[in-house]
Amino acid sequence: TVPYDILMSIVSANFNGVVFPVSPREKFIAGIKSYKYVIDIEDHVDLAILVFPSAVCHLALEQCGKKGIKSVIIISAGFREIGEKGIEREQQLVAIAEQYDISFIGPNCLGVINTDPRSSLNASFARKMPEEGPIGFLSQSGALCTAVLDYARAKHIGFSKFISFGNKADISEIDLLFYLMDDEKTKVILLYLEEVSNGRELLEAARTVIAKSGKPILIIKSGRTE
């Protein structure tokens, strides 16, 4: 299953932290104790990764809010990209996030990779961790991420951060540009966009990042024709 694949990606990348699988049915997953609900976890949790079906994703996000989790990656698809019903579900996520002061990446994304050995986090569909390197890669397209990772692996190209942000219902490419501006591991920023919701703000953010950090930025925008 997709949740199992993502759990295995985290574990196999030697994540430098504790992992708490959550499953309504399983008591153990791959030898790791599982919890029925997020709120059943006794310890503090820094980050939640949601791979639930879109119809119940809001319930999981609400439990994250009650648990006090402030950072979330929503891998699940079935939101704005599918039409009116999906738009309603996405707006529901945004409302819950605002209620509990949660910041989230996604939904409908490949996930997030941090190659810094202090974290070593592969919270994504990518089965293999890319090499560590100076490139911060941001993409709205999950399919492109997969292709880029395969190409980079063959060419031994490394990344500092590799972030698929999907529908950008909360955290946007602008937020991520400013994050990479301050990231000591990132020396150059690549950004792939399918839509631009605020072009002027994006350009101003890019100019600010370049001026303050000296990091070059390459942005490619797809879908410029019918």
XYZ file of N, CA and C in Angstrom:
678
model
N 0.844 -1.194 0.000
C 0.000 0.000 0.000
C 0.885 1.252 0.000
N 0.286 2.383 -0.375
C 1.041 3.641 -0.401
C 1.524 4.039 1.003
N 0.686 3.950 2.041
C 1.195 4.272 3.384
C 2.379 3.403 3.786
N 2.318 2.116 3.448
C 3.425 1.209 3.773
C 4.698 1.626 3.032
N 4.556 1.975 1.744
C 5.713 2.391 0.946
C 6.378 3.615 1.561
N 5.567 4.570 2.019
C 6.134 5.796 2.586
C 6.811 5.506 3.925
N 6.194 4.638 4.721
C 6.833 4.235 5.977
C 8.184 3.578 5.702
N 8.238 2.712 4.704
C 9.483 2.038 4.361
C 10.526 3.012 3.822
N 10.070 4.035 3.101
C 10.997 5.072 2.616
C 11.656 5.784 3.791
N 10.864 6.085 4.817
C 11.396 6.766 6.005
C 12.388 5.875 6.739
N 11.991 4.634 6.961
C 12.831 3.713 7.726
C 14.122 3.380 6.975
N 14.015 3.104 5.669
C 15.187 2.682 4.895
C 16.183 3.811 4.682
N 15.735 5.068 4.826
C 16.647 6.212 4.686
C 17.371 6.526 5.989
N 17.167 5.664 6.995
C 17.810 5.843 8.300
C 17.438 7.177 8.942
N 16.152 7.455 8.953
C 15.643 8.678 9.577
C 16.178 8.818 10.995
N 16.693 9.992 11.293
C 17.304 10.245 12.595
C 16.253 10.735 13.595
N 15.299 9.873 13.878
C 14.224 10.227 14.799
C 13.346 9.019 15.064
N 12.245 9.236 15.755
C 11.315 8.155 16.100
C 10.116 8.202 15.157
N 9.665 7.035 14.717
C 8.539 6.947 13.791
C 7.352 6.277 14.487
N 6.175 6.859 14.332
C 4.951 6.306 14.926
C 3.944 6.002 13.815
N 3.879 4.765 13.331
C 2.850 4.430 12.339
C 1.452 4.521 12.962
N 0.492 4.960 12.159
C -0.896 5.036 12.623
C -1.770 4.257 11.646
N -2.502 3.295 12.169
C -3.399 2.490 11.342
C -4.588 2.041 12.181
N -5.800 2.243 11.708
C -6.990 1.828 12.470
C -7.069 0.317 12.683
N -6.358 -0.469 11.833
C -6.509 -1.931 11.879
C -5.287 -2.679 12.416
N -4.089 -2.190 12.128
C -2.879 -2.955 12.433
C -2.266 -2.559 13.776
N -1.819 -3.555 14.542
C -1.133 -3.289 15.813
C 0.369 -3.109 15.618
N 0.901 -3.758 14.568
C 2.321 -3.621 14.214
C 2.429 -3.518 12.699
N 3.351 -2.676 12.226
C 3.631 -2.580 10.796
C 5.141 -2.705 10.617
N 5.567 -3.728 9.876
C 6.990 -3.986 9.642
C 7.772 -4.038 10.957
N 7.149 -4.615 11.978
C 7.819 -4.765 13.267
C 7.803 -3.531 14.138
N 7.127 -2.468 13.684
C 7.048 -1.225 14.459
C 5.658 -1.115 15.067
N 5.598 -0.808 16.355
C 4.308 -0.652 17.028
C 3.471 0.410 16.331
N 2.217 0.080 16.057
C 1.309 1.001 15.389
C 0.240 1.497 16.363
N -0.299 2.663 16.071
C -1.320 3.276 16.918
C -2.625 3.392 16.131
N -3.735 3.177 16.823
C -5.027 3.221 16.133
C -5.354 4.633 15.671
N -5.080 5.611 16.537
C -5.345 7.006 16.201
C -4.140 7.870 16.568
N -4.039 9.009 15.930
C -2.934 9.935 16.208
C -2.916 10.330 17.683
N -4.099 10.558 18.233
C -4.174 11.032 19.621
C -3.795 9.946 20.628
N -3.621 8.704 20.161
C -3.194 7.619 21.055
C -1.683 7.633 21.302
N -0.934 8.368 20.497
C 0.530 8.397 20.644
C 0.882 9.154 21.931
N 1.702 8.517 22.768
C 2.022 9.121 24.066
C 3.021 10.272 23.940
N 3.951 10.180 22.991
C 5.032 11.150 22.867
C 4.624 12.385 22.080
N 5.486 13.400 22.173
C 5.319 14.588 21.326
C 5.649 14.218 19.886
N 4.939 14.791 18.942
C 5.165 14.518 17.516
C 5.447 15.841 16.799
N 6.564 15.883 16.049
C 6.947 17.098 15.320
C 6.238 17.221 13.978
N 6.097 16.084 13.296
C 5.605 16.093 11.912
C 4.679 14.916 11.668
N 3.544 15.186 11.030
C 2.626 14.113 10.621
C 2.609 14.024 9.106
N 2.579 12.786 8.599
C 2.492 12.551 7.157
C 1.193 11.810 6.898
N 0.264 12.444 6.216
C -1.069 11.871 6.018
C -1.163 11.203 4.650
N -1.534 9.916 4.659
C -1.724 9.175 3.417
C -3.094 8.494 3.450
N -4.020 9.076 4.188
C -5.373 8.532 4.284
C -6.176 8.868 3.029
N -7.267 8.132 2.745
C -8.161 8.513 1.643
C -8.681 9.935 1.851
N -8.898 10.648 0.759
C -9.275 12.063 0.852
C -10.560 12.283 1.645
N -11.462 11.295 1.621
C -12.755 11.456 2.309
C -12.607 11.521 3.823
N -11.519 10.964 4.370
C -11.324 10.972 5.829
C -10.079 11.753 6.242
N -9.422 12.383 5.281
C -8.172 13.085 5.578
C -8.397 14.221 6.584
N -9.551 14.857 6.504
C -9.839 15.970 7.418
C -9.935 15.480 8.872
N -10.407 14.241 9.054
C -10.504 13.689 10.405
C -9.110 13.466 10.993
N -8.197 12.969 10.150
C -6.818 12.762 10.600
C -6.144 14.095 10.910
N -6.403 15.103 10.073
C -5.795 16.425 10.307
C -6.330 17.041 11.599
N -7.612 16.829 11.870
C -8.188 17.349 13.109
C -7.559 16.664 14.328
N -7.299 15.375 14.225
C -6.619 14.677 15.322
C -5.206 15.216 15.519
N -4.543 15.548 14.403
C -3.213 16.166 14.504
C -3.302 17.483 15.273
N -4.345 18.251 14.992
C -4.543 19.521 15.695
C -4.759 19.306 17.183
N -5.585 18.331 17.533
C -5.846 18.036 18.946
C -4.599 17.503 19.647
N -3.743 16.830 18.885
C -2.502 16.288 19.428
C -1.431 17.372 19.595
N -1.661 18.525 18.961
C -0.693 19.612 19.055
C 0.386 19.566 17.990
N 0.169 18.781 16.937
C 1.131 18.696 15.830
C 0.959 19.921 14.935
N 2.041 20.640 14.685
C 1.965 21.904 13.948
C 2.449 21.803 12.506
N 3.104 20.686 12.150
C 3.646 20.529 10.798
C 3.122 19.232 10.184
N 2.582 19.338 8.952
C 1.943 18.182 8.317
C 2.292 18.149 6.825
N 2.517 16.946 6.315
C 2.626 16.719 4.871
C 1.433 15.876 4.464
N 0.617 16.371 3.524
C -0.567 15.630 3.087
C -0.287 15.048 1.703
N 0.040 13.771 1.661
C 0.341 13.079 0.408
C -0.942 12.804 -0.377
N -2.019 12.557 0.319
C -3.285 12.096 -0.262
C -3.731 12.944 -1.449
N -4.264 12.264 -2.470
C -4.871 12.931 -3.621
C -6.388 12.894 -3.471
N -7.092 13.517 -4.448
C -8.548 13.528 -4.418
C -9.107 14.839 -3.914
N -8.399 15.926 -4.204
C -8.830 17.245 -3.738
C -9.098 18.172 -4.919
N -8.559 19.366 -4.898
C -8.894 20.362 -5.927
C -8.707 19.837 -7.345
N -7.766 18.930 -7.524
C -7.447 18.447 -8.874
C -8.560 17.610 -9.497
N -9.576 17.167 -8.678
C -10.638 16.317 -9.234
C -11.945 17.079 -9.454
N -11.990 18.362 -9.067
C -13.204 19.120 -9.307
C -13.895 19.611 -8.044
N -15.204 19.864 -8.154
C -15.966 20.558 -7.113
C -15.926 19.841 -5.759
N -16.138 18.525 -5.753
C -16.121 17.788 -4.487
C -14.746 17.865 -3.833
N -13.718 17.773 -4.651
C -12.366 17.863 -4.136
C -12.031 19.238 -3.592
N -12.568 20.273 -4.231
C -12.355 21.652 -3.758
C -12.935 21.817 -2.360
N -14.127 21.258 -2.139
C -14.763 21.323 -0.819
C -13.901 20.642 0.236
N -13.363 19.471 -0.108
C -12.512 18.743 0.832
C -11.246 19.538 1.151
N -10.684 20.183 0.128
C -9.454 20.950 0.342
C -9.718 22.163 1.231
N -10.837 22.823 1.000
C -11.205 23.966 1.840
C -11.421 23.539 3.288
N -11.921 22.336 3.462
C -12.106 21.776 4.804
C -10.757 21.608 5.504
N -9.767 21.132 4.760
C -8.417 20.985 5.320
C -7.854 22.343 5.743
N -8.024 23.324 4.885
C -7.502 24.672 5.170
C -8.153 25.239 6.429
N -9.462 25.049 6.572
C -10.186 25.560 7.741
C -9.682 24.899 9.026
N -9.462 23.588 8.996
C -8.958 22.871 10.179
C -7.542 23.333 10.514
N -6.714 23.497 9.484
C -5.335 23.955 9.694
C -5.310 25.340 10.340
N -6.188 26.218 9.900
C -6.261 27.559 10.487
C -6.738 27.489 11.936
N -7.682 26.604 12.204
C -8.225 26.467 13.563
C -7.151 26.035 14.558
N -6.265 25.117 14.124
C -5.260 24.553 15.030
C -3.853 25.096 14.792
N -3.743 26.122 13.936
C -2.440 26.732 13.644
C -1.451 25.700 13.095
N -1.911 24.936 12.115
C -1.090 23.914 11.461
C -0.588 24.462 10.130
N 0.675 24.200 9.826
C 1.213 24.471 8.491
C 1.347 23.143 7.763
N 0.867 23.085 6.504
C 0.960 21.809 5.796
C 1.387 21.987 4.338
N 2.091 20.968 3.850
C 2.467 20.872 2.443
C 1.493 19.916 1.771
N 1.029 20.276 0.553
C 0.091 19.440 -0.186
C -1.281 20.088 -0.224
N -2.331 19.283 -0.384
C -2.330 17.828 -0.606
C -1.910 17.473 -2.033
N -2.073 16.184 -2.378
C -1.776 15.705 -3.725
C -0.315 15.954 -4.092
N 0.595 15.460 -3.264
C 2.013 15.679 -3.532
C 2.808 14.389 -3.366
N 4.032 14.392 -3.888
C 4.917 13.235 -3.781
C 5.522 13.118 -2.392
N 5.689 14.277 -1.717
C 6.270 14.273 -0.384
C 7.500 15.155 -0.280
N 8.280 14.934 0.776
C 9.423 15.788 1.099
C 10.643 14.929 1.404
N 11.801 15.353 0.874
C 13.066 14.673 1.166
C 14.052 15.687 1.719
N 14.690 15.333 2.833
C 15.745 16.156 3.429
C 16.981 15.266 3.581
N 18.015 15.539 2.769
C 19.196 14.670 2.774
C 20.202 15.020 3.870
N 19.965 16.084 4.599
C 20.868 16.468 5.689
C 20.992 15.286 6.665
N 22.205 14.795 6.923
C 22.377 13.639 7.811
C 21.782 13.838 9.205
N 21.617 15.100 9.604
C 21.023 15.358 10.920
C 19.545 14.967 10.946
N 18.927 14.893 9.764
C 17.531 14.466 9.664
C 17.403 13.166 8.883
N 17.958 13.166 7.673
C 17.879 12.012 6.768
C 16.430 11.536 6.633
N 15.589 12.428 6.122
C 14.154 12.141 6.020
C 13.740 11.947 4.568
N 13.191 10.775 4.273
C 12.592 10.526 2.963
C 11.113 10.246 3.157
N 10.341 11.303 3.287
C 8.890 11.186 3.468
C 8.224 11.353 2.108
N 8.466 10.382 1.226
C 7.977 10.502 -0.146
C 7.773 9.129 -0.761
N 7.262 9.151 -2.022
C 7.118 7.928 -2.800
C 8.460 7.394 -3.286
N 9.481 8.256 -3.314
C 10.782 7.849 -3.850
C 11.344 6.702 -3.021
N 11.619 5.595 -3.654
C 12.056 4.409 -2.920
C 13.496 4.526 -2.445
N 14.294 5.331 -3.159
C 15.693 5.486 -2.789
C 15.997 6.947 -2.469
N 16.770 7.144 -1.430
C 17.191 8.481 -1.032
C 18.180 9.025 -2.065
N 17.973 10.244 -2.578
C 18.960 10.816 -3.493
C 20.246 11.160 -2.756
N 21.296 11.388 -3.506
C 22.559 11.785 -2.909
C 22.434 13.184 -2.305
N 23.245 13.449 -1.283
C 23.276 14.789 -0.697
C 24.008 15.727 -1.644
N 23.497 16.949 -1.771
C 24.113 17.912 -2.680
C 23.613 19.320 -2.417
N 23.950 20.270 -3.286
C 23.660 21.678 -3.016
C 22.340 22.196 -3.580
N 21.559 21.345 -4.260
C 20.372 21.815 -4.981
C 19.118 21.677 -4.131
N 18.386 22.773 -3.981
C 17.055 22.740 -3.389
C 16.044 22.671 -4.515
N 15.288 21.579 -4.583
C 14.384 21.350 -5.713
C 12.936 21.430 -5.242
N 12.147 22.303 -5.871
C 10.731 22.472 -5.537
C 9.905 22.176 -6.784
N 8.852 21.392 -6.637
C 8.034 21.065 -7.803
C 6.578 20.908 -7.434
N 5.720 21.442 -8.294
C 4.284 21.242 -8.109
C 3.847 19.888 -8.665
N 4.641 19.330 -9.568
C 4.302 18.069 -10.218
C 5.018 16.907 -9.557
N 4.257 15.932 -9.087
C 4.853 14.740 -8.496
C 5.479 13.841 -9.547
N 4.848 13.760 -10.723
C 5.380 12.924 -11.804
C 6.743 13.426 -12.251
N 6.897 14.739 -12.348
C 8.192 15.308 -12.729
C 9.246 14.984 -11.679
N 8.863 15.026 -10.407
C 9.801 14.714 -9.319
C 10.388 13.325 -9.508
N 9.535 12.359 -9.819
C 9.991 10.984 -10.005
C 11.010 10.895 -11.136
N 10.708 11.576 -12.250
C 11.613 11.556 -13.400
C 12.941 12.236 -13.062
N 12.882 13.358 -12.369
C 14.092 14.092 -12.007
C 14.962 13.266 -11.057
N 14.340 12.606 -10.097
C 15.093 11.780 -9.153
C 15.807 10.630 -9.868
N 15.113 9.996 -10.819
C 15.733 8.910 -11.579
C 16.923 9.430 -12.393
N 16.728 10.568 -13.044
C 17.796 11.168 -13.852
C 18.984 11.567 -12.973
N 18.684 12.199 -11.854
C 19.741 12.673 -10.961
C 20.542 11.519 -10.383
N 19.862 10.434 -10.073
C 20.550 9.272 -9.506
C 21.548 8.709 -10.516
N 21.143 8.655 -11.787
C 22.025 8.125 -12.832
C 23.231 9.029 -13.057
N 23.036 10.346 -12.848
C 24.109 11.320 -13.082
C 24.860 11.694 -11.805
N 24.483 11.084 -10.685
C 25.094 11.384 -9.383
C 24.965 12.877 -9.026
N 23.763 13.400 -9.248
C 23.437 14.787 -8.878
C 22.754 14.758 -7.515
N 23.227 15.596 -6.607
C 22.704 15.577 -5.246
C 21.790 16.745 -4.928
N 20.958 16.554 -3.905
C 20.002 17.578 -3.478
C 20.136 17.826 -1.979
N 19.850 19.051 -1.576
C 19.769 19.378 -0.156
C 18.360 19.082 0.345
N 17.393 19.645 -0.361
C 15.977 19.412 -0.073
C 15.279 19.110 -1.393
N 14.319 18.214 -1.355
C 13.547 17.860 -2.548
C 12.084 17.860 -2.131
N 11.332 18.864 -2.584
C 9.989 19.091 -2.041
C 8.944 19.135 -3.153
N 7.990 18.239 -3.075
C 6.822 18.264 -3.953
C 5.676 18.890 -3.162
N 5.169 20.026 -3.630
C 4.169 20.747 -2.817
C 2.755 20.670 -3.372
N 2.547 19.944 -4.477
C 1.207 19.612 -4.940
C 0.267 20.785 -5.126
N -0.895 20.714 -4.470
C -1.940 21.729 -4.650
C -1.660 23.038 -3.915
N -0.609 23.073 -3.120
C -0.191 24.250 -2.339
C -1.380 24.958 -1.676
N -2.218 24.162 -1.006
C -3.390 24.714 -0.331
C -2.992 25.591 0.860
N -1.818 25.349 1.421
C -1.328 26.164 2.544
C 0.065 26.696 2.231
N 1.092 25.876 2.396
C 2.462 26.307 2.099
C 2.648 26.394 0.586
N 3.136 27.551 0.131
C 3.280 27.803 -1.304
C 4.744 27.782 -1.708
N 4.964 27.909 -3.013
C 6.333 27.985 -3.516
C 7.067 29.214 -2.976
N 6.327 30.274 -2.671
C 6.941 31.489 -2.117
C 7.458 31.224 -0.707
N 6.649 30.552 0.108
C 7.096 30.162 1.453
C 8.355 29.307 1.371
N 8.364 28.373 0.425
C 9.483 27.442 0.302
C 10.744 28.129 -0.216
N 10.586 29.142 -1.075
C 11.747 29.903 -1.531
C 12.430 30.591 -0.349
N 11.640 31.197 0.520
C 12.221 31.872 1.692
C 12.842 30.858 2.661
N 12.246 29.662 2.736
C 12.836 28.616 3.572
C 14.215 28.224 3.042
N 14.308 28.010 1.741
C 15.586 27.608 1.148
C 16.616 28.742 1.178
N 16.152 29.968 1.206
C 17.060 31.108 1.316
C 17.910 30.987 2.577
N 17.294 30.526 3.653
C 17.988 30.431 4.945
C 18.597 29.055 5.195
N 18.418 28.124 4.257
C 18.928 26.764 4.459
C 20.411 26.712 4.094
N 21.245 26.413 5.067
C 22.697 26.431 4.860
C 23.165 25.367 3.875
N 22.392 24.319 3.684
C 22.785 23.231 2.793
C 22.461 23.532 1.322
N 21.597 24.501 1.087
C 21.150 24.808 -0.273
C 21.974 25.943 -0.875
N 22.516 25.709 -2.069
C 23.330 26.722 -2.754
C 22.677 27.223 -4.041
N 21.737 26.455 -4.583
C 21.013 26.838 -5.796
C 19.596 26.291 -5.695
N 18.625 27.011 -6.268
C 17.214 26.640 -6.136
C 16.602 26.409 -7.512
N 15.940 25.254 -7.675
C 15.205 24.947 -8.899
C 13.720 24.848 -8.551
N 12.872 25.433 -9.393
C 11.433 25.470 -9.117
C 10.645 25.154 -10.382
N 9.763 24.161 -10.294
C 8.883 23.799 -11.412
C 7.441 24.092 -11.010
N 6.770 24.930 -11.796
C 5.403 25.352 -11.486
C 4.433 24.949 -12.589
N 3.247 24.527 -12.193
C 2.166 24.268 -13.144
C 1.192 25.442 -13.197
N 1.113 26.194 -12.106
C 0.240 27.379 -12.073
C 0.905 28.457 -11.229
N 0.639 29.685 -11.587
C 1.141 30.827 -10.817
C -0.062 31.592 -10.292
N -0.234 31.605 -8.977
C -1.400 32.262 -8.391
C -1.128 33.737 -8.083
N 0.141 34.078 -7.851
C 0.495 35.473 -7.583
C 1.875 35.742 -8.185
N 1.885 36.080 -9.463
C 3.136 36.244 -10.198
C 4.023 37.357 -9.673
N 3.409 38.491 -9.355
C 4.206 39.625 -8.874
C 4.895 39.297 -7.550
N 4.143 38.672 -6.636
C 4.713 38.302 -5.338
C 5.823 37.264 -5.511
N 5.640 36.346 -6.463
C 6.654 35.336 -6.730
C 7.951 35.975 -7.216
N 7.838 36.910 -8.149
C 9.030 37.578 -8.679
C 9.731 38.395 -7.595
N 8.948 39.092 -6.784
C 9.540 39.878 -5.695
C 10.251 38.970 -4.691
N 9.640 37.815 -4.401
C 10.262 36.866 -3.473
C 11.577 36.341 -4.048
N 11.570 36.012 -5.343
C 12.775 35.495 -5.990
C 13.896 36.532 -5.954
N 13.558 37.780 -6.244
C 14.565 38.847 -6.217
C 15.139 39.019 -4.807
N 14.268 38.939 -3.804
C 14.711 39.071 -2.409
C 15.656 37.947 -2.025
N 15.292 36.718 -2.396
C 16.123 35.558 -2.065
C 17.497 35.688 -2.715
N 17.525 36.077 -3.981
C 18.800 36.214 -4.691
C 19.644 37.324 -4.069
N 18.998 38.457 -3.759
C 19.736 39.601 -3.201
C 20.312 39.285 -1.820
N 19.538 38.588 -0.984
C 19.968 38.344 0.396
C 20.924 37.150 0.528
N 20.744 36.150 -0.342
C 21.531 34.923 -0.184
C 22.567 34.703 -1.281
N 22.361 35.359 -2.421
C 23.248 35.126 -3.559
C 23.003 33.797 -4.242
N 21.938 33.100 -3.860
C 21.639 31.788 -4.456
C 20.882 31.978 -5.772
N 21.394 31.422 -6.873
C 20.662 31.526 -8.141
C 19.381 30.706 -8.107
N 18.364 31.178 -8.835
C 17.071 30.491 -8.898
C 16.703 30.261 -10.360
N 16.344 29.027 -10.686
C 15.831 28.711 -12.016
C 14.383 28.267 -11.865
N 13.464 28.977 -12.529
C 12.035 28.659 -12.455
C 11.541 28.271 -13.843
N 10.872 27.124 -13.928
C 10.239 26.714 -15.182
C 8.742 26.624 -14.950
N 7.981 27.304 -15.806
C 6.517 27.280 -15.741
C 5.985 26.482 -16.935
N 5.236 25.413 -16.644
C 4.666 24.595 -17.719
C 3.263 25.076 -18.066
N 2.699 24.497 -19.127
C 1.306 24.762 -19.465
C 1.018 26.191 -19.842
N 1.889 26.793 -20.653
C 1.680 28.201 -21.024
C 0.786 28.347 -22.259
N 0.340 27.230 -22.842
C -0.573 27.281 -23.982
C -1.803 26.433 -23.659
N -2.840 26.546 -24.472
C -4.036 25.742 -24.253
C -3.730 24.255 -24.369
